[in-house]
Structures are given as structure tokens and as C-alpha cells.
mmCIF file of C-alpha atoms in Angstrom:
data_model
loop_
_atom_site.group_PDB
_atom_site.id
_atom_site.type_symbol
_atom_site.label_atom_id
_atom_site.label_comp_id
_atom_site.label_asym_id
_atom_site.label_seq_id
_atom_site.Cartn_x
_atom_site.Cartn_y
_atom_site.Cartn_z
ATOM 1 C CA MET A 1 -11.506 -19.771 -21.261
ATOM 2 C CA GLN A 2 -10.739 -19.680 -17.523
ATOM 3 C CA GLU A 3 -11.640 -16.595 -15.508
ATOM 4 C CA ASN A 4 -8.539 -14.924 -14.092
ATOM 5 C CA ASN A 5 -8.042 -15.864 -10.434
ATOM 6 C CA PHE A 6 -4.802 -13.932 -9.883
ATOM 7 C CA PRO A 7 -3.868 -11.510 -8.553
ATOM 8 C CA LYS A 8 -6.020 -12.077 -5.485
ATOM 9 C CA LEU A 9 -8.269 -9.166 -4.511
ATOM 10 C CA HIS A 10 -7.814 -7.581 -1.097
ATOM 11 C CA ASN A 11 -9.385 -4.771 0.886
ATOM 12 C CA ALA A 12 -7.439 -2.698 3.417
ATOM 13 C CA THR A 13 -8.428 -2.493 7.086
ATOM 14 C CA TRP A 14 -6.505 0.679 7.978
ATOM 15 C CA PRO A 15 -8.973 3.123 6.345
ATOM 16 C CA GLY A 16 -11.017 2.467 9.481
ATOM 17 C CA ILE A 17 -8.209 4.158 11.459
ATOM 18 C CA VAL A 18 -6.213 6.540 9.234
ATOM 19 C CA GLY A 19 -7.572 10.070 9.556
ATOM 20 C CA LYS A 20 -9.981 8.990 12.282
ATOM 21 C CA GLY A 21 -9.943 9.550 16.023
ATOM 22 C CA HIS A 22 -8.699 12.792 17.570
ATOM 23 C CA ASP A 23 -10.052 15.895 15.783
ATOM 24 C CA SER A 24 -11.954 13.692 13.350
ATOM 25 C CA GLU A 25 -14.619 10.978 13.183
ATOM 26 C CA PRO A 26 -14.594 7.883 15.398
ATOM 27 C CA VAL A 27 -12.479 4.911 14.390
ATOM 28 C CA ILE A 28 -14.478 2.249 12.532
ATOM 29 C CA PRO A 29 -14.162 -1.011 14.497
ATOM 30 C CA PHE A 30 -11.999 -3.803 13.108
ATOM 31 C CA ASP A 31 -14.873 -6.285 13.093
ATOM 32 C CA THR A 32 -16.944 -3.827 11.064
ATOM 33 C CA MET A 33 -14.185 -3.519 8.455
ATOM 34 C CA LEU A 34 -14.022 -7.315 8.206
ATOM 35 C CA GLU A 35 -17.814 -7.610 7.959
ATOM 36 C CA MET A 36 -18.124 -5.000 5.191
ATOM 37 C CA THR A 37 -15.300 -6.697 3.274
ATOM 38 C CA ALA A 38 -16.733 -10.200 3.655
ATOM 39 C CA LYS A 39 -20.230 -9.084 2.603
ATOM 40 C CA ALA A 40 -19.076 -7.387 -0.605
ATOM 41 C CA GLU A 41 -19.971 -9.386 -3.710
ATOM 42 C CA VAL A 42 -20.175 -8.656 -7.433
ATOM 43 C CA ASP A 43 -21.560 -11.304 -9.787
ATOM 44 C CA GLY A 44 -20.566 -14.044 -7.374
ATOM 45 C CA VAL A 45 -17.017 -12.738 -6.866
ATOM 46 C CA LYS A 46 -15.902 -11.740 -3.378
ATOM 47 C CA PHE A 47 -12.788 -10.297 -1.779
ATOM 48 C CA ASP A 48 -10.092 -12.913 -1.225
ATOM 49 C CA GLY A 49 -8.618 -11.235 1.803
ATOM 50 C CA VAL A 50 -7.469 -8.155 3.658
ATOM 51 C CA ASP A 51 -4.229 -6.262 4.004
ATOM 52 C CA LEU A 52 -3.846 -5.562 7.671
ATOM 53 C CA GLY A 53 -2.679 -2.470 9.505
ATOM 54 C CA LEU A 54 -1.071 -3.616 12.750
ATOM 55 C CA LEU A 55 -2.357 -0.435 14.338
ATOM 56 C CA GLY A 56 -4.259 0.303 17.520
ATOM 57 C CA PRO A 57 -7.060 0.201 18.354
ATOM 58 C CA HIS A 58 -7.644 -2.500 15.703
ATOM 59 C CA VAL A 59 -4.569 -4.576 16.555
ATOM 60 C CA ASP A 60 -2.141 -4.549 19.491
ATOM 61 C CA ILE A 61 1.398 -4.850 18.121
ATOM 62 C CA ASP A 62 2.433 -6.327 21.484
ATOM 63 C CA SER A 63 -0.060 -9.180 21.193
ATOM 64 C CA SER A 64 1.086 -12.572 22.459
ATOM 65 C CA ASP A 65 1.507 -15.407 19.964
ATOM 66 C CA ASP A 66 -1.755 -16.896 21.253
ATOM 67 C CA ASP A 67 -3.520 -13.572 20.697
ATOM 68 C CA ILE A 68 -2.175 -13.459 17.139
ATOM 69 C CA LYS A 69 -3.452 -17.001 16.539
ATOM 70 C CA ARG A 70 -6.887 -15.930 17.766
ATOM 71 C CA LEU A 71 -6.747 -12.948 15.407
ATOM 72 C CA ALA A 72 -5.922 -15.338 12.552
ATOM 73 C CA ASP A 73 -8.931 -17.466 13.492
ATOM 74 C CA LYS A 74 -11.165 -14.381 13.543
ATOM 75 C CA ILE A 75 -10.094 -13.300 10.053
ATOM 76 C CA ALA A 76 -10.371 -16.842 8.697
ATOM 77 C CA GLY A 77 -13.864 -17.009 10.182
ATOM 78 C CA TYR A 78 -14.904 -14.359 7.665
ATOM 79 C CA GLY A 79 -13.499 -16.461 4.820
ATOM 80 C CA LEU A 80 -10.626 -14.021 4.316
ATOM 81 C CA ASN A 81 -6.864 -14.408 3.948
ATOM 82 C CA VAL A 82 -4.201 -11.903 4.995
ATOM 83 C CA GLY A 83 -1.723 -10.340 2.583
ATOM 84 C CA SER A 84 0.544 -7.401 3.363
ATOM 85 C CA LEU A 85 0.989 -6.015 6.875
ATOM 86 C CA VAL A 86 1.565 -2.388 7.848
ATOM 87 C CA ALA A 87 4.247 -2.083 10.528
ATOM 88 C CA PRO A 88 3.431 0.631 13.126
ATOM 89 C CA ILE A 89 6.821 2.322 12.866
ATOM 90 C CA TRP A 90 5.770 5.947 13.483
ATOM 91 C CA GLY A 91 6.879 5.893 17.117
ATOM 92 C CA GLY A 92 10.400 5.324 15.806
ATOM 93 C CA PRO A 93 11.170 7.973 13.172
ATOM 94 C CA THR A 94 14.249 7.131 11.118
ATOM 95 C CA LEU A 95 15.428 10.748 11.363
ATOM 96 C CA GLY A 96 15.001 10.790 15.130
ATOM 97 C CA THR A 97 17.329 9.487 17.840
ATOM 98 C CA ASP A 98 19.240 6.217 18.000
ATOM 99 C CA ASP A 99 16.533 4.942 20.337
ATOM 100 C CA ASP A 100 13.893 5.934 17.773
ATOM 101 C CA ARG A 101 15.663 3.912 15.104
ATOM 102 C CA ARG A 102 15.931 0.915 17.409
ATOM 103 C CA THR A 103 12.179 1.230 17.994
ATOM 104 C CA PHE A 104 11.614 1.301 14.225
ATOM 105 C CA VAL A 105 13.507 -1.960 13.738
ATOM 106 C CA GLU A 106 11.742 -3.567 16.689
ATOM 107 C CA MET A 107 8.324 -2.673 15.230
ATOM 108 C CA VAL A 108 9.377 -4.387 12.014
ATOM 109 C CA ARG A 109 10.440 -7.466 13.973
ATOM 110 C CA LYS A 110 7.101 -7.631 15.791
ATOM 111 C CA SER A 111 5.237 -7.205 12.503
ATOM 112 C CA CYS A 112 7.236 -10.031 10.935
ATOM 113 C CA ASN A 113 6.210 -12.264 13.829
ATOM 114 C CA PHE A 114 2.554 -11.551 13.017
ATOM 115 C CA GLY A 115 3.282 -12.571 9.431
ATOM 116 C CA LYS A 116 4.979 -15.774 10.556
ATOM 117 C CA ILE A 117 2.054 -16.832 12.736
ATOM 118 C CA PHE A 118 -0.451 -15.978 9.998
ATOM 119 C CA ARG A 119 1.533 -18.173 7.585
ATOM 120 C CA GLU A 120 1.587 -21.017 10.096
ATOM 121 C CA ALA A 121 -2.168 -20.612 10.514
ATOM 122 C CA GLY A 122 -2.606 -21.086 6.755
ATOM 123 C CA ILE A 123 -4.124 -17.670 6.010
ATOM 124 C CA ARG A 124 -1.093 -15.846 4.549
ATOM 125 C CA SER A 125 0.831 -17.168 1.565
ATOM 126 C CA TYR A 126 1.853 -13.826 -0.014
ATOM 127 C CA GLY A 127 2.372 -10.188 0.889
ATOM 128 C CA VAL A 128 5.025 -7.886 2.363
ATOM 129 C CA ILE A 129 5.675 -5.756 5.425
ATOM 130 C CA ARG A 130 4.927 -2.131 4.589
ATOM 131 C CA ILE A 131 7.122 0.643 6.023
ATOM 132 C CA ASP A 132 7.993 4.298 5.473
ATOM 133 C CA SER A 133 10.563 6.703 6.933
ATOM 134 C CA ALA A 134 8.204 7.952 9.678
ATOM 135 C CA SER A 135 9.782 11.393 9.148
ATOM 136 C CA ASN A 136 8.582 14.380 7.152
ATOM 137 C CA PRO A 137 10.032 15.902 3.963
ATOM 138 C CA GLU A 138 10.929 19.171 5.704
ATOM 139 C CA GLN A 139 13.185 17.355 8.148
ATOM 140 C CA TRP A 140 14.776 15.333 5.327
ATOM 141 C CA ALA A 141 15.435 18.526 3.317
ATOM 142 C CA LYS A 142 17.663 19.969 6.057
ATOM 143 C CA ASP A 143 20.416 17.548 5.009
ATOM 144 C CA PRO A 144 19.285 15.398 2.063
ATOM 145 C CA VAL A 145 22.509 13.423 1.599
ATOM 146 C CA ASN A 146 23.078 12.422 5.205
ATOM 147 C CA ASN A 147 19.395 11.962 5.947
ATOM 148 C CA THR A 148 19.018 9.569 3.009
ATOM 149 C CA LYS A 149 22.005 7.646 4.379
ATOM 150 C CA LEU A 150 20.354 7.508 7.812
ATOM 151 C CA ILE A 151 17.029 6.278 6.409
ATOM 152 C CA ALA A 152 18.852 3.677 4.305
ATOM 153 C CA LYS A 153 20.905 2.476 7.282
ATOM 154 C CA THR A 154 17.744 1.997 9.356
ATOM 155 C CA PHE A 155 15.986 0.241 6.485
ATOM 156 C CA ARG A 156 18.975 -2.099 6.042
ATOM 157 C CA GLU A 157 18.825 -3.081 9.698
ATOM 158 C CA ALA A 158 15.089 -3.699 9.331
ATOM 159 C CA CYS A 159 15.713 -5.724 6.157
ATOM 160 C CA ASP A 160 18.186 -7.941 7.983
ATOM 161 C CA VAL A 161 15.602 -8.621 10.696
ATOM 162 C CA ALA A 162 12.885 -9.268 8.084
ATOM 163 C CA ALA A 163 15.167 -11.658 6.192
ATOM 164 C CA ASP A 164 15.316 -13.901 9.257
ATOM 165 C CA PHE A 165 11.537 -14.303 8.874
ATOM 166 C CA GLY A 166 11.616 -14.719 5.086
ATOM 167 C CA GLU A 167 9.853 -11.362 4.679
ATOM 168 C CA GLN A 168 10.176 -8.538 2.169
ATOM 169 C CA LEU A 169 9.872 -4.886 3.155
ATOM 170 C CA ALA A 170 8.112 -2.393 0.887
ATOM 171 C CA ALA A 171 8.417 1.379 1.279
ATOM 172 C CA GLU A 172 5.274 3.187 0.212
ATOM 173 C CA GLY A 173 5.795 6.101 -2.141
ATOM 174 C CA GLU A 174 3.748 8.640 -0.221
ATOM 175 C CA ILE A 175 4.595 12.343 -0.423
ATOM 176 C CA CYS A 176 4.198 12.960 3.307
ATOM 177 C CA TRP A 177 7.266 10.810 4.150
ATOM 178 C CA GLY A 178 10.765 12.222 3.855
ATOM 179 C CA GLY A 179 13.075 10.293 1.566
ATOM 180 C CA MET A 180 10.127 8.978 -0.421
ATOM 181 C CA HIS A 181 8.293 12.203 -1.235
ATOM 182 C CA SER A 182 9.288 12.252 -4.921
ATOM 183 C CA TRP A 183 9.918 9.521 -7.448
ATOM 184 C CA LYS A 184 13.576 10.445 -7.874
ATOM 185 C CA VAL A 185 14.211 10.654 -4.136
ATOM 186 C CA MET A 186 12.385 7.345 -3.660
ATOM 187 C CA LEU A 187 14.688 5.692 -6.182
ATOM 188 C CA GLU A 188 17.743 7.117 -4.440
ATOM 189 C CA THR A 189 16.525 5.747 -1.110
ATOM 190 C CA LEU A 190 15.824 2.279 -2.508
ATOM 191 C CA GLU A 191 19.206 2.143 -4.241
ATOM 192 C CA ALA A 192 20.951 3.251 -1.040
ATOM 193 C CA VAL A 193 19.317 0.448 0.972
ATOM 194 C CA ASP A 194 20.683 -2.185 -1.420
ATOM 195 C CA ARG A 195 19.018 -5.225 0.090
ATOM 196 C CA PRO A 196 17.380 -8.037 -1.940
ATOM 197 C CA ASN A 197 14.295 -7.995 0.318
ATOM 198 C CA MET A 198 13.697 -4.237 -0.020
ATOM 199 C CA GLY A 199 11.189 -2.967 -2.567
ATOM 200 C CA PHE A 200 8.581 -0.354 -3.409
ATOM 201 C CA GLN A 201 4.882 -0.272 -2.666
ATOM 202 C CA ALA A 202 3.071 1.627 -5.411
ATOM 203 C CA ASP A 203 -0.225 3.286 -4.550
ATOM 204 C CA MET A 204 -1.908 4.782 -7.606
ATOM 205 C CA SER A 205 -3.239 7.753 -5.638
ATOM 206 C CA HIS A 206 0.145 8.689 -4.200
ATOM 207 C CA THR A 207 2.192 8.055 -7.320
ATOM 208 C CA LEU A 208 -0.091 10.370 -9.317
ATOM 209 C CA LEU A 209 1.167 13.156 -7.055
ATOM 210 C CA TYR A 210 4.734 12.191 -7.983
ATOM 211 C CA THR A 211 3.954 13.267 -11.541
ATOM 212 C CA MET A 212 2.732 16.632 -10.211
ATOM 213 C CA GLY A 213 5.797 17.349 -8.106
ATOM 214 C CA TYR A 214 4.004 17.872 -4.790
ATOM 215 C CA ASN A 215 6.654 18.419 -2.064
ATOM 216 C CA ARG A 216 9.371 18.223 -4.755
ATOM 217 C CA PRO A 217 8.511 20.558 -7.685
ATOM 218 C CA GLU A 218 11.825 19.991 -9.483
ATOM 219 C CA ASP A 219 10.866 16.335 -9.998
ATOM 220 C CA ARG A 220 7.450 16.922 -11.571
ATOM 221 C CA LEU A 221 6.642 15.057 -14.786
ATOM 222 C CA LEU A 222 3.509 16.979 -15.739
ATOM 223 C CA PRO A 223 3.641 20.660 -16.717
ATOM 224 C CA GLU A 224 2.397 23.308 -14.311
ATOM 225 C CA ASN A 225 -1.313 24.117 -14.677
ATOM 226 C CA PHE A 226 -1.722 20.794 -16.450
ATOM 227 C CA ASP A 227 -4.936 20.311 -18.438
ATOM 228 C CA TRP A 228 -6.347 16.979 -17.244
ATOM 229 C CA ASN A 229 -8.166 16.579 -20.542
ATOM 230 C CA ASP A 230 -4.769 15.981 -22.138
ATOM 231 C CA ARG A 231 -4.848 12.240 -21.536
ATOM 232 C CA GLU A 232 -1.894 11.473 -23.794
ATOM 233 C CA THR A 233 0.473 13.668 -21.765
ATOM 234 C CA LEU A 234 -0.808 12.135 -18.522
ATOM 235 C CA THR A 235 -0.244 8.615 -19.763
ATOM 236 C CA GLU A 236 3.255 9.479 -20.995
ATOM 237 C CA ALA A 237 4.142 10.897 -17.567
ATOM 238 C CA LEU A 238 2.819 7.767 -15.878
ATOM 239 C CA LYS A 239 4.791 5.590 -18.292
ATOM 240 C CA LYS A 240 8.018 7.390 -17.347
ATOM 241 C CA LEU A 241 7.178 7.046 -13.654
ATOM 242 C CA THR A 242 6.329 3.364 -13.830
ATOM 243 C CA ALA A 243 9.345 2.535 -15.985
ATOM 244 C CA ALA A 244 11.559 3.910 -13.210
ATOM 245 C CA LEU A 245 9.797 2.366 -10.206
ATOM 246 C CA ARG A 246 8.220 -0.816 -11.605
ATOM 247 C CA PRO A 247 11.430 -2.870 -11.284
ATOM 248 C CA TRP A 248 11.352 -2.138 -7.553
ATOM 249 C CA THR A 249 7.603 -2.674 -7.066
ATOM 250 C CA ILE A 250 6.666 -5.684 -4.923
ATOM 251 C CA ASP A 251 3.271 -4.538 -3.607
ATOM 252 C CA PHE A 252 0.472 -2.623 -5.300
ATOM 253 C CA HIS A 253 -2.509 -0.531 -4.212
ATOM 254 C CA VAL A 254 -5.275 0.190 -6.676
ATOM 255 C CA ALA A 255 -6.630 3.655 -5.926
ATOM 256 C CA GLN A 256 -8.119 6.811 -7.418
ATOM 257 C CA ASN A 257 -7.116 10.461 -6.921
ATOM 258 C CA ASP A 258 -8.628 13.771 -8.001
ATOM 259 C CA GLY A 259 -5.240 15.468 -8.324
ATOM 260 C CA THR A 260 -5.294 17.154 -4.909
ATOM 261 C CA VAL A 261 -3.844 16.542 -1.460
ATOM 262 C CA HIS A 262 -5.821 15.908 1.709
ATOM 263 C CA GLY A 263 -5.285 15.154 5.367
ATOM 264 C CA THR A 264 -7.554 14.616 8.351
ATOM 265 C CA GLY A 265 -6.987 13.851 11.999
ATOM 266 C CA SER A 266 -3.298 13.267 12.688
ATOM 267 C CA HIS A 267 -2.506 12.274 9.109
ATOM 268 C CA ASP A 268 -0.477 14.806 7.137
ATOM 269 C CA LYS A 269 -1.575 15.893 3.691
ATOM 270 C CA THR A 270 -1.104 13.218 1.070
ATOM 271 C CA GLY A 271 -2.921 11.994 -2.043
ATOM 272 C CA ARG A 272 -6.683 12.477 -1.798
ATOM 273 C CA HIS A 273 -8.099 9.017 -2.207
ATOM 274 C CA CYS A 274 -11.310 9.129 -4.212
ATOM 275 C CA LEU A 275 -14.084 6.603 -4.419
ATOM 276 C CA ALA A 276 -13.862 4.169 -7.310
ATOM 277 C CA THR A 277 -16.858 5.869 -8.929
ATOM 278 C CA ASP A 278 -15.794 9.502 -8.301
ATOM 279 C CA PRO A 279 -16.290 11.514 -11.524
ATOM 280 C CA ASN A 280 -13.479 13.855 -10.425
ATOM 281 C CA GLY A 281 -10.925 11.043 -10.401
ATOM 282 C CA LYS A 282 -8.035 11.839 -12.741
ATOM 283 C CA LEU A 283 -6.882 8.275 -13.357
ATOM 284 C CA ASP A 284 -8.248 5.712 -15.762
ATOM 285 C CA VAL A 285 -7.859 3.155 -12.984
ATOM 286 C CA VAL A 286 -7.993 -0.013 -15.084
ATOM 287 C CA LYS A 287 -5.779 1.293 -17.872
ATOM 288 C CA HIS A 288 -3.219 2.941 -15.616
ATOM 289 C CA ALA A 289 -3.050 -0.059 -13.259
ATOM 290 C CA GLY A 290 -1.722 -1.936 -16.258
ATOM 291 C CA LEU A 291 1.356 0.281 -16.318
ATOM 292 C CA TRP A 292 2.331 -1.246 -12.970
ATOM 293 C CA LEU A 293 1.143 -4.794 -13.650
ATOM 294 C CA ARG A 294 2.711 -5.105 -17.115
ATOM 295 C CA ASP A 295 6.269 -4.437 -18.302
ATOM 296 C CA GLU A 296 7.379 -1.994 -20.974
ATOM 297 C CA ASN A 297 6.466 -4.577 -23.642
ATOM 298 C CA GLY A 298 2.960 -5.044 -22.284
ATOM 299 C CA GLU A 299 3.727 -8.472 -20.790
ATOM 300 C CA LEU A 300 2.364 -9.374 -17.353
ATOM 301 C CA THR A 301 5.051 -9.217 -14.674
ATOM 302 C CA LYS A 302 3.179 -11.459 -12.169
ATOM 303 C CA ARG A 303 5.454 -9.835 -9.592
ATOM 304 C CA PHE A 304 2.887 -9.993 -6.788
ATOM 305 C CA LYS A 305 0.114 -12.452 -6.039
ATOM 306 C CA HIS A 306 -2.438 -9.931 -4.792
ATOM 307 C CA ILE A 307 -3.559 -6.348 -5.230
ATOM 308 C CA CYS A 308 -5.246 -4.208 -2.601
ATOM 309 C CA TRP A 309 -7.664 -1.294 -2.706
ATOM 310 C CA ASP A 310 -6.497 1.593 -0.527
ATOM 311 C CA GLY A 311 -8.976 4.365 0.196
ATOM 312 C CA CYS A 312 -8.361 6.448 3.313
ATOM 313 C CA MET A 313 -10.016 9.440 4.931
ATOM 314 C CA PHE A 314 -13.516 8.907 3.574
ATOM 315 C CA SER A 315 -16.341 9.897 5.901
ATOM 316 C CA ASN A 316 -17.773 7.168 8.106
ATOM 317 C CA ASP A 317 -21.124 7.677 6.407
ATOM 318 C CA VAL A 318 -19.549 6.621 3.097
ATOM 319 C CA MET A 319 -17.498 3.796 4.567
ATOM 320 C CA LEU A 320 -20.447 2.211 6.331
ATOM 321 C CA LYS A 321 -22.428 1.830 3.096
ATOM 322 C CA GLN A 322 -22.106 -1.667 1.646
ATOM 323 C CA GLN A 323 -22.400 -0.253 -1.880
ATOM 324 C CA THR A 324 -19.082 1.569 -1.360
ATOM 325 C CA TRP A 325 -17.277 -1.743 -0.963
ATOM 326 C CA ASN A 326 -19.197 -3.400 -3.787
ATOM 327 C CA ASP A 327 -18.107 -0.587 -6.114
ATOM 328 C CA ILE A 328 -14.501 -0.975 -4.969
ATOM 329 C CA LEU A 329 -14.627 -4.719 -5.511
ATOM 330 C CA ALA A 330 -16.104 -4.189 -8.982
ATOM 331 C CA THR A 331 -13.146 -1.962 -9.893
ATOM 332 C CA LEU A 332 -10.629 -4.530 -8.645
ATOM 333 C CA ILE A 333 -12.375 -7.222 -10.677
ATOM 334 C CA LYS A 334 -12.025 -5.077 -13.806
ATOM 335 C CA VAL A 335 -8.319 -4.643 -13.107
ATOM 336 C CA ARG A 336 -7.888 -8.409 -12.744
ATOM 337 C CA GLN A 337 -9.873 -9.124 -15.888
ATOM 338 C CA ALA A 338 -7.632 -6.737 -17.833
ATOM 339 C CA HIS A 339 -4.254 -7.551 -16.269
ATOM 340 C CA GLY A 340 -4.602 -10.830 -14.373
ATOM 341 C CA TRP A 341 -3.993 -14.487 -15.055
ATOM 342 C CA TYR A 342 -5.226 -17.954 -14.168
ATOM 343 C CA GLU A 343 -3.457 -20.510 -12.003
ATOM 344 C CA PRO A 344 -4.845 -23.827 -10.782
ATOM 345 C CA GLU A 345 -5.671 -23.464 -7.092
ATOM 346 C CA ARG A 346 -3.859 -25.662 -4.616
ATOM 347 C CA GLU A 347 -6.163 -27.836 -2.586
ATOM 348 C CA LYS A 348 -6.138 -27.056 1.108
ATOM 349 C CA VAL A 349 -5.106 -30.112 3.051
ATOM 350 C CA ALA A 350 -6.857 -30.669 6.363
ATOM 351 C CA LEU A 351 -4.410 -30.996 9.230
#
């Protein structure tokens, strides 16, 4: 029996930035994130690649094409591929001015160019461009109908730009972003965009908060004062959530959450990412990942070629321990063993 080799296993680079910097700990250098990822190994299995935040100070979104090629060479030098890319759209909030929205679309265009050059360099054969509304739920709530229309209009313009590059856009369901702060609102936003290259990025930490109704109590799926020992009720809530959002899901983050919110530095409160081994984690990561990776009949969807671990706002002391990344890799391997598949690998042809 062949060992599963899909989906490919990726680590994220942006946890070295998100929640770091001003009023927090120093940013962890990009090279350090690559080194820790490349060194991780469990029973001979290593990470296949990284999902890349196109965020300063790690990456300059205004890099020249030659600079992007050099970045591709650097990543390839660690034996890693690139999957999904995070567009730095926060300087262009969708609920801001017309100029802000033009900035949003331009950041998507620049991110797509990174993806194009990475593909040409032979290190990116799958993945999406990740976006959000870059606006908060409080602002959205001032005029939900028209603000959803405005977010959708901006996303459509970004989708049209992305389509020229053959890219898909995925909106991350994170409660700190207006128009995607609850599962029902997220669905309404996706349906309003109505573009074939628009989808959902599911992060297990953030979507757990959907079931709890954070920032949108009327949409909660779990009862108030929920007893986390009631695993059947939790799984039923997650089944309802995934049934609604799975058809839209084109990118997936494996993650753990202890059922609380957290924010550090400039990052607003969102799902508290826990370590893979955290005893306070509320999810059965391997089991509940299967709700996203399999359909309602338990059949593999094979909708995406890679999965990524996302764990932000851990202390630098934790993140600079190699064992942290080995434990994360071990969890991803378990997910792939339970919900992955085998495909013959294509031979790389020397140019």
C-alpha cells in the first residue's frame, strides 16, 4: 500500500510577523522561518513547502520581477515549494474610500504577479491568493446590506484581475473581518461576489469561533455556556458549518483553538491558535479536519492539493524551538494519513 503523498504539507511564514513588532515581540526573520520549516522532520517526512505572506519586513510587495525570482531561488534552496500567497490588502480597506478600494485591487494584482513568477520558476503548482475585507465587523454592521455589496463589488474587481493571471482568490473566515465574521455572513458575501475564481479559506481555529457566535451571537451553532465535554454536540455543529461552507472551500488551514479569542500587537482579537499538542485545544484536529477534506458521504473531495498549518501569535520562545515545528508536522502527517491520497509524482524535467 502506497503512503499518501497528497495533500502536500505546508508551513506558514506569516506567524513570524502577525502579532509581532510594535507593542509586542520582535518579528522573526524570514530566513529563520524557512530554516525551522526545512529542518522539521518526522520519521523521514518533511514539509513540502510554505504558504507565503507577502508582508513586510519578510517580503516587499513592490519587489521587481528579478527580486521575486531571487526570492523563488532562496525558497527553492531550502527544498521548499510555495503554495498560497497572502495579499497585503490592509492598506486598502474595502469599506474605505474609492482610493482604498483601488489600492486593494492593486495589491491583489501585485500578489498575482508573485504567483506567476513562482510558477514560472517551477516552485508553485497549486495554491490561491488569500484576501479578506480589511475592514472590521463594527464598521460593516453600520449598514450590513450596502456594506456587503461594497465588499462584493471590490472582490469582483479583484477576481477579474486575478482571472487574468489564472489565480483563485480565497476569503479567510476570520471573525475580525467585517463581512466574514460569521458563517452566515460569509456565505452571503461569497454568494454576492458570484465569480468562479472566488472561494473560501477555512482555518480550523477561526471556524470553531463561528460555531460559538463570536461577533455575531445570532449565528451561533453551539449553545451558550457550552460544555466542551459534549463531543457529539460539537461535532454536529461542525458538520452543519462544514456542510454550508465546504462547497466554497478552496484552501485549508489545519489549526487548533482553545475556544477563546486572542490578539497581540496590531492584530485584532481572533481565534486563539493553540499548539498542536495543547491539552486545552477543543478540536479533535485529525477527526474534524476530515469534515473539510471529505464530503457529506465521507468521500475525499481532493479539492486542494495542499494543506497548511496556521499558528499565529505564539511567543518567540515557543516558535524558535525546533520541536514546535516537528510537533506541527506530525499533526499534519496524521491528517494526511487519515484523509489524504496517493498520486504518482511527476518527474521534474531539467531545463
